[in-house]
Short mmCIF file of C-alpha atoms in Angstrom, two decimals:
data_model
loop_
_atom_site.label_atom_id
_atom_site.label_comp_id
_atom_site.label_asym_id
_atom_site.label_seq_id
_atom_site.Cartn_x
_atom_site.Cartn_y
_atom_site.Cartn_z
CA GLY W 1 -1.98 -11.89 -10.48
CA GLN W 2 1.78 -11.34 -9.81
CA ASN W 3 4.14 -13.24 -9.45
CA ILE W 4 7.09 -12.06 -6.83
CA ASP W 5 10.55 -13.30 -6.54
CA GLN W 6 13.29 -11.97 -4.18
CA PRO W 7 15.90 -13.96 -2.52
CA THR W 8 15.35 -15.14 1.05
CA GLU W 9 18.12 -14.23 2.69
CA MET W 10 21.87 -12.22 2.27
CA THR W 11 24.11 -10.93 4.71
CA ALA W 12 26.56 -8.26 4.54
CA THR W 13 29.44 -6.20 6.73
CA GLU W 14 28.14 -2.80 8.33
CA GLY W 15 29.58 -0.19 6.24
CA ALA W 16 29.32 -1.79 3.29
CA ILE W 17 26.61 -1.73 0.21
CA VAL W 18 24.20 -4.21 -0.33
CA GLN W 19 22.02 -5.03 -3.94
CA ILE W 20 18.54 -6.81 -3.29
CA ASN W 21 17.00 -7.64 -6.33
CA CYS W 22 13.16 -8.31 -6.71
CA THR W 23 11.99 -9.40 -10.22
CA TYR W 24 8.36 -9.53 -11.08
CA GLN W 25 5.67 -10.54 -13.88
CA THR W 26 1.85 -8.77 -13.47
CA SER W 27 -1.22 -8.47 -16.12
CA GLY W 28 -0.39 -4.75 -15.04
CA PHE W 29 1.99 -2.58 -13.60
CA ASN W 30 1.25 0.34 -11.42
CA GLY W 31 4.51 1.24 -8.70
CA LEU W 32 6.55 -1.02 -7.04
CA PHE W 33 6.86 -0.82 -3.50
CA TRP W 34 9.79 -1.26 -1.15
CA TYR W 35 9.43 -2.01 2.77
CA GLN W 36 11.22 -2.57 5.60
CA GLN W 37 10.19 -5.04 8.49
CA HIS W 38 11.65 -5.81 12.27
CA ALA W 39 11.18 -8.29 13.48
CA GLY W 40 8.05 -8.47 14.91
CA GLU W 41 7.07 -4.99 13.58
CA ALA W 42 4.79 -3.84 11.12
CA PRO W 43 6.44 -2.79 7.61
CA THR W 44 7.54 0.84 7.08
CA PHE W 45 7.92 2.51 3.59
CA LEU W 46 10.74 3.33 2.44
CA SER W 47 10.43 3.47 -1.75
CA TYR W 48 7.92 4.05 -4.65
CA ASN W 49 8.91 3.53 -8.57
CA VAL W 50 6.95 3.98 -10.44
CA LEU W 51 8.67 5.51 -14.01
CA ASP W 52 11.83 3.53 -14.90
CA GLY W 53 15.46 4.47 -12.86
CA LEU W 54 17.44 5.16 -9.99
CA GLU W 55 15.59 6.93 -7.15
CA GLU W 56 17.20 7.91 -4.21
CA LYS W 57 16.86 8.52 -0.36
CA GLY W 58 20.02 9.03 1.69
CA ARG W 59 21.77 5.62 1.93
CA PHE W 60 18.99 3.88 0.60
CA SER W 61 18.22 4.00 -3.33
CA SER W 62 15.21 2.04 -5.13
CA PHE W 63 16.42 1.40 -9.07
CA LEU W 64 13.70 0.10 -11.38
CA SER W 65 13.81 -1.30 -14.83
CA ARG W 66 9.32 -2.30 -16.10
CA SER W 67 10.83 -3.83 -19.67
CA LYS W 68 12.72 -6.77 -17.85
CA GLY W 69 10.25 -6.90 -14.76
CA TYR W 70 13.23 -6.02 -12.06
CA SER W 71 14.21 -3.52 -9.28
CA TYR W 72 16.31 -3.89 -6.30
CA LEU W 73 17.20 -2.02 -3.86
CA LEU W 74 20.51 -0.14 -2.67
CA LEU W 75 21.43 -0.15 1.06
CA LYS W 76 25.42 1.98 1.76
CA GLU W 77 27.01 1.90 4.44
CA LEU W 78 25.73 -0.77 6.43
CA GLN W 79 24.22 -0.03 9.78
CA MET W 80 23.85 -3.14 11.99
CA LYS W 81 19.98 -1.59 12.48
CA ASP W 82 19.97 -2.13 9.18
CA SER W 83 19.21 -5.83 9.38
CA ALA W 84 15.54 -6.19 8.71
CA SER W 85 13.50 -7.99 6.49
CA TYR W 86 13.02 -5.98 2.88
CA LEU W 87 9.51 -6.66 1.34
CA CYS W 88 8.93 -6.12 -2.10
CA ALA W 89 5.72 -5.23 -2.84
CA VAL W 90 4.21 -4.80 -6.85
CA MET W 91 0.84 -2.82 -7.77
CA GLY W 92 -0.67 -4.42 -10.96
CA PRO W 93 -3.98 -3.38 -12.62
CA GLU W 94 -7.19 -2.28 -11.22
CA ALA W 95 -9.06 -4.44 -9.27
CA ALA W 96 -12.38 -4.93 -8.35
CA GLY W 97 -14.04 -1.80 -7.31
CA GLY W 98 -11.64 0.12 -8.99
CA SER W 99 -9.17 -0.75 -5.83
CA TYR W 100 -5.27 -1.47 -6.36
CA ILE W 101 -3.97 -3.94 -4.75
CA PRO W 102 -0.44 -4.63 -4.02
CA THR W 103 1.02 -8.51 -3.54
CA PHE W 104 4.12 -8.50 -1.59
CA GLY W 105 6.67 -10.80 -1.46
CA ARG W 106 8.15 -12.99 1.02
CA GLY W 107 10.96 -10.65 1.96
CA THR W 108 14.51 -11.04 2.27
CA SER W 109 15.76 -11.23 5.47
CA LEU W 110 19.36 -9.26 5.96
CA ILE W 111 22.05 -9.41 8.16
CA VAL W 112 24.78 -6.56 9.13
CA HIS W 113 27.07 -8.25 11.24
CA PRO W 114 29.97 -6.59 12.58
CA GLY J 1 0.42 12.46 13.92
CA ALA J 2 -0.78 9.15 14.91
CA GLY J 3 0.05 6.51 12.72
CA VAL J 4 -2.41 2.72 12.28
CA SER J 5 -3.71 1.90 15.22
CA GLN J 6 -4.83 -1.72 16.05
CA THR J 7 -5.90 -3.60 19.25
CA PRO J 8 -5.00 -5.94 21.22
CA SER J 9 -1.19 -6.12 20.55
CA ASN J 10 -2.47 -9.46 20.91
CA LYS J 11 -4.67 -12.09 21.33
CA VAL J 12 -4.97 -16.31 22.08
CA THR J 13 -7.43 -17.98 21.95
CA GLU J 14 -9.24 -21.58 21.79
CA LYS J 15 -9.88 -22.83 18.25
CA GLY J 16 -13.41 -22.52 17.68
CA LYS J 17 -13.96 -19.04 19.63
CA TYR J 18 -14.89 -15.60 17.79
CA VAL J 19 -12.20 -12.97 17.68
CA GLU J 20 -12.62 -9.14 16.67
CA LEU J 21 -9.49 -7.44 16.10
CA ARG J 22 -9.83 -3.50 15.74
CA CYS J 23 -7.69 -0.53 13.05
CA ASP J 24 -8.27 2.54 13.62
CA PRO J 25 -6.13 4.18 10.28
CA ILE J 26 -4.60 7.73 10.19
CA SER J 27 -6.74 10.37 10.00
CA GLY J 28 -8.20 11.48 6.85
CA HIS J 29 -6.50 7.70 4.88
CA THR J 30 -10.14 6.63 2.80
CA ALA J 31 -8.51 4.14 1.74
CA LEU J 32 -7.67 0.61 4.40
CA TYR J 33 -6.61 -2.85 3.98
CA TRP J 34 -6.28 -5.67 5.98
CA TYR J 35 -3.69 -8.64 5.47
CA ARG J 36 -2.23 -11.52 7.70
CA GLN J 37 1.42 -13.01 7.88
CA SER J 38 1.71 -16.00 8.30
CA LEU J 39 6.22 -16.41 9.54
CA GLY J 40 9.04 -16.18 6.60
CA GLN J 41 5.99 -14.93 4.43
CA GLY J 42 5.33 -11.40 3.11
CA PRO J 43 1.75 -10.00 4.08
CA GLU J 44 -1.62 -11.28 1.88
CA PHE J 45 -3.67 -8.96 0.82
CA LEU J 46 -7.79 -9.81 2.75
CA ILE J 47 -9.96 -6.74 2.52
CA TYR J 48 -10.00 -3.61 1.37
CA PHE J 49 -12.07 -0.35 1.93
CA GLN J 50 -12.55 2.92 0.57
CA GLY J 51 -14.98 4.51 2.94
CA THR J 52 -17.70 2.41 4.20
CA GLY J 53 -18.37 0.00 1.35
CA ALA J 54 -15.31 -3.60 0.94
CA ALA J 55 -14.80 -2.61 -2.64
CA ASP J 56 -12.69 -5.87 -2.18
CA ASP J 57 -12.91 -8.79 -0.72
CA SER J 58 -11.75 -11.32 -2.84
CA GLY J 59 -8.40 -12.49 -0.53
CA LEU J 60 -10.78 -13.37 2.59
CA PRO J 61 -10.52 -16.84 2.87
CA ASN J 62 -13.54 -18.66 3.58
CA ASP J 63 -16.53 -17.48 5.41
CA ARG J 64 -15.38 -17.43 8.33
CA PHE J 65 -13.80 -14.06 7.87
CA PHE J 66 -15.38 -10.77 7.81
CA ALA J 67 -14.94 -6.93 7.94
CA VAL J 68 -16.67 -3.93 8.39
CA ARG J 69 -16.69 -0.42 8.62
CA PRO J 70 -19.23 1.44 8.94
CA GLU J 71 -18.51 4.53 10.07
CA GLY J 72 -15.51 4.94 6.94
CA SER J 73 -13.04 5.31 9.84
CA VAL J 74 -12.39 2.61 12.49
CA SER J 75 -12.68 -1.20 10.81
CA THR J 76 -13.17 -4.42 13.00
CA LEU J 77 -12.03 -7.92 11.19
CA LYS J 78 -13.79 -9.82 13.07
CA ILE J 79 -12.82 -14.37 12.82
CA GLN J 80 -15.67 -16.76 13.82
CA ARG J 81 -15.33 -20.33 14.75
CA THR J 82 -11.22 -19.76 15.10
CA GLU J 83 -8.74 -22.49 13.48
CA ARG J 84 -5.43 -23.57 14.42
CA GLY J 85 -4.36 -22.36 11.22
CA ASP J 86 -6.09 -18.42 11.80
CA SER J 87 -2.70 -18.28 14.07
CA ALA J 88 -1.02 -15.45 12.04
CA VAL J 89 -0.38 -11.16 12.70
CA TYR J 90 -3.32 -9.26 11.80
CA LEU J 91 -2.38 -6.23 9.92
CA CYS J 92 -3.67 -2.73 9.16
CA ALA J 93 -2.55 0.00 6.29
CA SER J 94 -4.35 2.67 5.21
CA SER J 95 -3.63 5.28 2.19
CA PRO J 96 -4.83 8.60 1.80
CA THR J 97 -6.40 7.59 -1.65
CA VAL J 98 -5.93 3.79 -3.37
CA ARG J 99 -2.81 3.81 -5.21
CA GLU J 100 -0.72 5.55 -3.34
CA THR J 101 1.17 4.35 -0.22
CA GLN J 102 0.12 2.43 2.59
CA TYR J 103 1.04 2.85 6.12
CA PHE J 104 1.22 -0.02 8.71
CA GLY J 105 -0.28 -0.08 11.84
CA PRO J 106 1.99 -2.61 14.51
CA GLY J 107 -0.44 -5.76 13.79
CA THR J 108 -2.11 -8.19 16.18
CA ARG J 109 -0.73 -11.19 16.66
CA LEU J 110 -3.15 -13.99 16.99
CA LEU J 111 -2.42 -17.36 18.64
CA VAL J 112 -5.76 -20.29 18.49
CA LEU J 113 -4.61 -23.40 20.58
#
């Protein structure tokens, strides 16, 4: 199976930059996802990394190092609406029936204050 | 286009009752997943459909849980003899094919009294 670790909670100031780390252990790797989840809402897709390096998408960037089992999500120019839980999910090896089931971390609750 | 929809949005039931939760995936998405999310936790995998068949049901906690997708589109998660520990948000997600990005529905909040 997969083991995923991310901080439980982080706080940051509006306008600042914050980096949310995710470390993982998996027997096979087929990609890493970041999702944003506001309280009481469904997770929404932010990014997908399968190769090493940095993927930039507007204010959000995601980095992956497969050799280190490490990823981070970088949020720039923080806004109050960025207060949410950020979920790291790892797609492990092919499972039964040809499925690829992502395993989610517990999520990092980000609080952005003025 | 329309996203993943789930009904009901909230369900309150009594211990021992039977419940059905419905998921309507994005049109054309062949892969459908059910997850369960408890407060402060990430989504926990329950079952995966590729087309009409349950390709992977390894996440179902016990035989009280069952899911179907008879026509390869809408899916129903069925829980028999509900227990208080079943209380959680049940999320459905779909993707165009396996291994692609999953898009989640708003979830059904189940409360078992």
